[in-house]
Amino acid sequence: MYAKLTKAIIPVAGLGTRFLPATKAIPKEMLTVVDKPLIQYIIHEAAEAGITDIIFVTHSSKGAIENHFDSHYELEAKLIEGGKLDRLATMKAITPPNVNFVSVRQPEALGLGHAILCAAHIIAPNEPFAVLLPDVLMHHPRKGCLAQMAEYYETVHTSVIALEQVPMDQVNKYGIAGVSEVDLRVHQLVEKPKPEEAPSNLSVVGRYIFTPRLMELLKTTKAGVGGEIQLTDAMATLLNEEVMFGFEFKDGKSYDCGDKLGFLRANIEYALRDPNLGAAFNDYLASLELKPLKKKKE
Ligand code: G1P
């Protein structure tokens, strides 16, 4: 029997070149959706799933992430002195109660699989662990994606990965899963396949719960697509040894915030859902009388 699921690995070492110039001096995980950095949404999603130990796999240029979840005595003292208790409460709410952080460095950008492997010494041999990719925001009106997956994990006690349909011409951007229609048992995984080689249009979204065996397999996983050590390749090997289930995130919506368009969509939709800003922002958008824009000539 595995230990309780309490640890999550969050790879944040990537330099965010897709988002330059914004990410030259600011970690991409610190870009804000409405009024919170992306990473804050991710940490709260993990905490909702019962995660108490967050492991950042990070880089020397990403100190702002750890600072965001640390206390800031000077700022707190100023807010108390000025009687700005609502702002103090906002600051205190950044880090969920009972969540601890540790950081490990990824010394070289050798791929997502390699990033996860950098945390291997923190995961005990009998411990399952979650992985959350911080580029992907998962909105659900009632219960976060990882919390739903953790509940499902409690019934199956084997690896569970979030899956989502994407258009067939987009499959080359993602890990793609072949699954059984009955129970979403995964039987094939391919990283960024050509459409003609894809087993389906079900993409791996960026939320995973793994048995500890995955970490062992990563140790011997060779570089794959793009010359990088791919998480998907280790997962594909795991399929030869253990059962893995796909998890369909129903009634929710994902936003790929590593992509400029996805990031803009997230900002607009999260602002519209915001209890304080939503109504006014909706009125503002309506007032724009947006006309359909002409497409640029190719
Ligand atoms: C990574 C994974 C891929 C997954 C994707 C989800 O790719 O390698 O399997 O589908 O995240 O966002 P990346 O976006 O780092 O290229």
PDB file of N, CA, C and O in Angstrom, residues 75-117:
ATOM      1  N   LEU A  75       6.361  44.828   4.938  1.00  0.00           N
ATOM      2  CA  LEU A  75       5.087  45.166   4.296  1.00  0.00           C
ATOM      3  C   LEU A  75       3.918  44.904   5.250  1.00  0.00           C
ATOM      4  O   LEU A  75       3.009  45.741   5.388  1.00  0.00           O
ATOM      5  N   GLU A  76       3.977  43.783   5.958  1.00  0.00           N
ATOM      6  CA  GLU A  76       2.901  43.457   6.900  1.00  0.00           C
ATOM      7  C   GLU A  76       2.832  44.494   8.013  1.00  0.00           C
ATOM      8  O   GLU A  76       1.741  44.958   8.373  1.00  0.00           O
ATOM      9  N   ALA A  77       3.997  44.899   8.546  1.00  0.00           N
ATOM     10  CA  ALA A  77       4.029  45.895   9.623  1.00  0.00           C
ATOM     11  C   ALA A  77       3.430  47.223   9.132  1.00  0.00           C
ATOM     12  O   ALA A  77       2.662  47.869   9.837  1.00  0.00           O
ATOM     13  N   LYS A  78       3.753  47.609   7.902  1.00  0.00           N
ATOM     14  CA  LYS A  78       3.229  48.855   7.325  1.00  0.00           C
ATOM     15  C   LYS A  78       1.711  48.811   7.212  1.00  0.00           C
ATOM     16  O   LYS A  78       1.017  49.783   7.493  1.00  0.00           O
ATOM     17  N   LEU A  79       1.203  47.663   6.759  1.00  0.00           N
ATOM     18  CA  LEU A  79      -0.245  47.532   6.570  1.00  0.00           C
ATOM     19  C   LEU A  79      -0.964  47.589   7.922  1.00  0.00           C
ATOM     20  O   LEU A  79      -2.011  48.226   8.047  1.00  0.00           O
ATOM     21  N   ILE A  80      -0.368  46.964   8.939  1.00  0.00           N
ATOM     22  CA  ILE A  80      -0.970  46.998  10.280  1.00  0.00           C
ATOM     23  C   ILE A  80      -0.953  48.433  10.802  1.00  0.00           C
ATOM     24  O   ILE A  80      -1.969  48.956  11.273  1.00  0.00           O
ATOM     25  N   GLU A  81       0.199  49.070  10.639  1.00  0.00           N
ATOM     26  CA  GLU A  81       0.361  50.458  11.107  1.00  0.00           C
ATOM     27  C   GLU A  81      -0.655  51.386  10.430  1.00  0.00           C
ATOM     28  O   GLU A  81      -1.248  52.247  11.073  1.00  0.00           O
ATOM     29  N   GLY A  82      -0.898  51.154   9.159  1.00  0.00           N
ATOM     30  CA  GLY A  82      -1.837  52.009   8.416  1.00  0.00           C
ATOM     31  C   GLY A  82      -3.280  51.549   8.547  1.00  0.00           C
ATOM     32  O   GLY A  82      -4.165  52.102   7.886  1.00  0.00           O
ATOM     33  N   GLY A  83      -3.522  50.494   9.333  1.00  0.00           N
ATOM     34  CA  GLY A  83      -4.885  49.999   9.538  1.00  0.00           C
ATOM     35  C   GLY A  83      -5.487  49.365   8.280  1.00  0.00           C
ATOM     36  O   GLY A  83      -6.708  49.233   8.167  1.00  0.00           O
ATOM     37  N   LYS A  84      -4.633  48.969   7.351  1.00  0.00           N
ATOM     38  CA  LYS A  84      -5.150  48.396   6.086  1.00  0.00           C
ATOM     39  C   LYS A  84      -5.294  46.873   6.235  1.00  0.00           C
ATOM     40  O   LYS A  84      -4.562  46.087   5.626  1.00  0.00           O
ATOM     41  N   LEU A  85      -6.277  46.506   7.037  1.00  0.00           N
ATOM     42  CA  LEU A  85      -6.382  45.096   7.419  1.00  0.00           C
ATOM     43  C   LEU A  85      -6.910  44.216   6.282  1.00  0.00           C
ATOM     44  O   LEU A  85      -6.610  43.018   6.223  1.00  0.00           O
ATOM     45  N   ASP A  86      -7.694  44.817   5.369  1.00  0.00           N
ATOM     46  CA  ASP A  86      -8.176  44.017   4.229  1.00  0.00           C
ATOM     47  C   ASP A  86      -6.995  43.621   3.336  1.00  0.00           C
ATOM     48  O   ASP A  86      -6.902  42.497   2.853  1.00  0.00           O
ATOM     49  N   ARG A  87      -6.062  44.569   3.160  1.00  0.00           N
ATOM     50  CA  ARG A  87      -4.873  44.247   2.348  1.00  0.00           C
ATOM     51  C   ARG A  87      -3.984  43.233   3.050  1.00  0.00           C
ATOM     52  O   ARG A  87      -3.383  42.370   2.419  1.00  0.00           O
ATOM     53  N   LEU A  88      -3.932  43.344   4.342  1.00  0.00           N
ATOM     54  CA  LEU A  88      -3.152  42.373   5.124  1.00  0.00           C
ATOM     55  C   LEU A  88      -3.761  40.975   4.942  1.00  0.00           C
ATOM     56  O   LEU A  88      -3.039  39.988   4.745  1.00  0.00           O
ATOM     57  N   ALA A  89      -5.082  40.916   4.955  1.00  0.00           N
ATOM     58  CA  ALA A  89      -5.763  39.620   4.790  1.00  0.00           C
ATOM     59  C   ALA A  89      -5.457  39.040   3.405  1.00  0.00           C
ATOM     60  O   ALA A  89      -5.232  37.835   3.259  1.00  0.00           O
ATOM     61  N   THR A  90      -5.400  39.904   2.396  1.00  0.00           N
ATOM     62  CA  THR A  90      -5.063  39.448   1.036  1.00  0.00           C
ATOM     63  C   THR A  90      -3.657  38.839   1.023  1.00  0.00           C
ATOM     64  O   THR A  90      -3.422  37.805   0.403  1.00  0.00           O
ATOM     65  N   MET A  91      -2.750  39.502   1.736  1.00  0.00           N
ATOM     66  CA  MET A  91      -1.372  38.998   1.812  1.00  0.00           C
ATOM     67  C   MET A  91      -1.324  37.645   2.520  1.00  0.00           C
ATOM     68  O   MET A  91      -0.641  36.724   2.090  1.00  0.00           O
ATOM     69  N   LYS A  92      -2.077  37.562   3.618  1.00  0.00           N
ATOM     70  CA  LYS A  92      -2.059  36.326   4.423  1.00  0.00           C
ATOM     71  C   LYS A  92      -2.678  35.151   3.664  1.00  0.00           C
ATOM     72  O   LYS A  92      -2.395  33.998   3.969  1.00  0.00           O
ATOM     73  N   ALA A  93      -3.567  35.483   2.714  1.00  0.00           N
ATOM     74  CA  ALA A  93      -4.263  34.414   1.980  1.00  0.00           C
ATOM     75  C   ALA A  93      -3.420  33.857   0.833  1.00  0.00           C
ATOM     76  O   ALA A  93      -3.831  32.912   0.160  1.00  0.00           O
ATOM     77  N   ILE A  94      -2.246  34.431   0.600  1.00  0.00           N
ATOM     78  CA  ILE A  94      -1.425  33.965  -0.538  1.00  0.00           C
ATOM     79  C   ILE A  94      -1.046  32.491  -0.360  1.00  0.00           C
ATOM     80  O   ILE A  94      -1.165  31.687  -1.280  1.00  0.00           O
ATOM     81  N   THR A  95      -0.600  32.158   0.848  1.00  0.00           N
ATOM     82  CA  THR A  95      -0.169  30.778   1.100  1.00  0.00           C
ATOM     83  C   THR A  95      -1.250  30.044   1.880  1.00  0.00           C
ATOM     84  O   THR A  95      -1.624  30.482   2.972  1.00  0.00           O
ATOM     85  N   PRO A  96      -1.759  28.940   1.343  1.00  0.00           N
ATOM     86  CA  PRO A  96      -2.796  28.205   2.079  1.00  0.00           C
ATOM     87  C   PRO A  96      -2.232  27.663   3.391  1.00  0.00           C
ATOM     88  O   PRO A  96      -1.032  27.361   3.475  1.00  0.00           O
ATOM     89  N   PRO A  97      -3.084  27.550   4.423  1.00  0.00           N
ATOM     90  CA  PRO A  97      -2.592  27.008   5.686  1.00  0.00           C
ATOM     91  C   PRO A  97      -2.088  25.577   5.480  1.00  0.00           C
ATOM     92  O   PRO A  97      -2.560  24.876   4.588  1.00  0.00           O
ATOM     93  N   ASN A  98      -1.146  25.164   6.264  1.00  0.00           N
ATOM     94  CA  ASN A  98      -0.602  23.792   6.238  1.00  0.00           C
ATOM     95  C   ASN A  98       0.213  23.449   4.999  1.00  0.00           C
ATOM     96  O   ASN A  98       0.463  22.277   4.726  1.00  0.00           O
ATOM     97  N   VAL A  99       0.580  24.441   4.207  1.00  0.00           N
ATOM     98  CA  VAL A  99       1.401  24.121   3.032  1.00  0.00           C
ATOM     99  C   VAL A  99       2.850  24.538   3.287  1.00  0.00           C
ATOM    100  O   VAL A  99       3.113  25.657   3.719  1.00  0.00           O
ATOM    101  N   ASN A 100       3.764  23.611   3.040  1.00  0.00           N
ATOM    102  CA  ASN A 100       5.202  23.891   3.180  1.00  0.00           C
ATOM    103  C   ASN A 100       5.857  23.826   1.805  1.00  0.00           C
ATOM    104  O   ASN A 100       5.390  23.101   0.934  1.00  0.00           O
ATOM    105  N   PHE A 101       6.938  24.571   1.683  1.00  0.00           N
ATOM    106  CA  PHE A 101       7.631  24.613   0.393  1.00  0.00           C
ATOM    107  C   PHE A 101       9.074  24.160   0.551  1.00  0.00           C
ATOM    108  O   PHE A 101       9.726  24.489   1.541  1.00  0.00           O
ATOM    109  N   VAL A 102       9.559  23.447  -0.437  1.00  0.00           N
ATOM    110  CA  VAL A 102      10.998  23.251  -0.566  1.00  0.00           C
ATOM    111  C   VAL A 102      11.353  23.494  -2.020  1.00  0.00           C
ATOM    112  O   VAL A 102      10.504  23.355  -2.910  1.00  0.00           O
ATOM    113  N   SER A 103      12.590  23.883  -2.248  1.00  0.00           N
ATOM    114  CA  SER A 103      13.034  24.127  -3.620  1.00  0.00           C
ATOM    115  C   SER A 103      14.243  23.275  -3.930  1.00  0.00           C
ATOM    116  O   SER A 103      15.118  23.104  -3.079  1.00  0.00           O
ATOM    117  N   VAL A 104      14.267  22.758  -5.134  1.00  0.00           N
ATOM    118  CA  VAL A 104      15.482  22.117  -5.642  1.00  0.00           C
ATOM    119  C   VAL A 104      15.786  22.778  -6.979  1.00  0.00           C
ATOM    120  O   VAL A 104      14.895  23.328  -7.626  1.00  0.00           O
ATOM    121  N   ARG A 105      17.022  22.747  -7.360  1.00  0.00           N
ATOM    122  CA  ARG A 105      17.414  23.373  -8.622  1.00  0.00           C
ATOM    123  C   ARG A 105      17.486  22.350  -9.750  1.00  0.00           C
ATOM    124  O   ARG A 105      17.892  21.204  -9.524  1.00  0.00           O
ATOM    125  N   GLN A 106      17.126  22.806 -10.928  1.00  0.00           N
ATOM    126  CA  GLN A 106      17.384  21.999 -12.133  1.00  0.00           C
ATOM    127  C   GLN A 106      18.611  22.624 -12.792  1.00  0.00           C
ATOM    128  O   GLN A 106      18.522  23.712 -13.359  1.00  0.00           O
ATOM    129  N   PRO A 107      19.755  21.969 -12.676  1.00  0.00           N
ATOM    130  CA  PRO A 107      20.984  22.628 -13.126  1.00  0.00           C
ATOM    131  C   PRO A 107      21.076  22.834 -14.635  1.00  0.00           C
ATOM    132  O   PRO A 107      21.766  23.724 -15.093  1.00  0.00           O
ATOM    133  N   GLU A 108      20.380  22.014 -15.405  1.00  0.00           N
ATOM    134  CA  GLU A 108      20.425  22.161 -16.865  1.00  0.00           C
ATOM    135  C   GLU A 108      19.021  21.944 -17.396  1.00  0.00           C
ATOM    136  O   GLU A 108      18.277  21.113 -16.858  1.00  0.00           O
ATOM    137  N   ALA A 109      18.661  22.629 -18.478  1.00  0.00           N
ATOM    138  CA  ALA A 109      17.318  22.481 -19.066  1.00  0.00           C
ATOM    139  C   ALA A 109      17.287  21.234 -19.948  1.00  0.00           C
ATOM    140  O   ALA A 109      17.415  21.321 -21.165  1.00  0.00           O
ATOM    141  N   LEU A 110      17.129  20.078 -19.302  1.00  0.00           N
ATOM    142  CA  LEU A 110      17.181  18.816 -20.066  1.00  0.00           C
ATOM    143  C   LEU A 110      15.806  18.207 -20.287  1.00  0.00           C
ATOM    144  O   LEU A 110      15.706  17.066 -20.708  1.00  0.00           O
ATOM    145  N   GLY A 111      14.756  18.976 -20.006  1.00  0.00           N
ATOM    146  CA  GLY A 111      13.411  18.483 -20.290  1.00  0.00           C
ATOM    147  C   GLY A 111      12.568  18.318 -19.036  1.00  0.00           C
ATOM    148  O   GLY A 111      13.069  18.326 -17.911  1.00  0.00           O
ATOM    149  N   LEU A 112      11.233  18.157 -19.264  1.00  0.00           N
ATOM    150  CA  LEU A 112      10.277  18.041 -18.150  1.00  0.00           C
ATOM    151  C   LEU A 112      10.560  16.801 -17.299  1.00  0.00           C
ATOM    152  O   LEU A 112      10.509  16.850 -16.069  1.00  0.00           O
ATOM    153  N   GLY A 113      10.881  15.682 -17.956  1.00  0.00           N
ATOM    154  CA  GLY A 113      11.177  14.448 -17.215  1.00  0.00           C
ATOM    155  C   GLY A 113      12.372  14.659 -16.300  1.00  0.00           C
ATOM    156  O   GLY A 113      12.368  14.253 -15.124  1.00  0.00           O
ATOM    157  N   HIS A 114      13.379  15.324 -16.809  1.00  0.00           N
ATOM    158  CA  HIS A 114      14.580  15.613 -16.018  1.00  0.00           C
ATOM    159  C   HIS A 114      14.241  16.526 -14.838  1.00  0.00           C
ATOM    160  O   HIS A 114      14.738  16.322 -13.716  1.00  0.00           O
ATOM    161  N   ALA A 115      13.370  17.501 -15.078  1.00  0.00           N
ATOM    162  CA  ALA A 115      12.968  18.414 -13.987  1.00  0.00           C
ATOM    163  C   ALA A 115      12.332  17.626 -12.850  1.00  0.00           C
ATOM    164  O   ALA A 115      12.669  17.826 -11.674  1.00  0.00           O
ATOM    165  N   ILE A 116      11.437  16.704 -13.183  1.00  0.00           N
ATOM    166  CA  ILE A 116      10.762  15.909 -12.140  1.00  0.00           C
ATOM    167  C   ILE A 116      11.797  15.060 -11.389  1.00  0.00           C
ATOM    168  O   ILE A 116      11.760  14.942 -10.161  1.00  0.00           O
ATOM    169  N   LEU A 117      12.726  14.509 -12.145  1.00  0.00           N
ATOM    170  CA  LEU A 117      13.769  13.658 -11.560  1.00  0.00           C
ATOM    171  C   LEU A 117      14.633  14.429 -10.550  1.00  0.00           C
ATOM    172  O   LEU A 117      15.151  13.843  -9.602  1.00  0.00           O
TER     173      LEU A 117
END
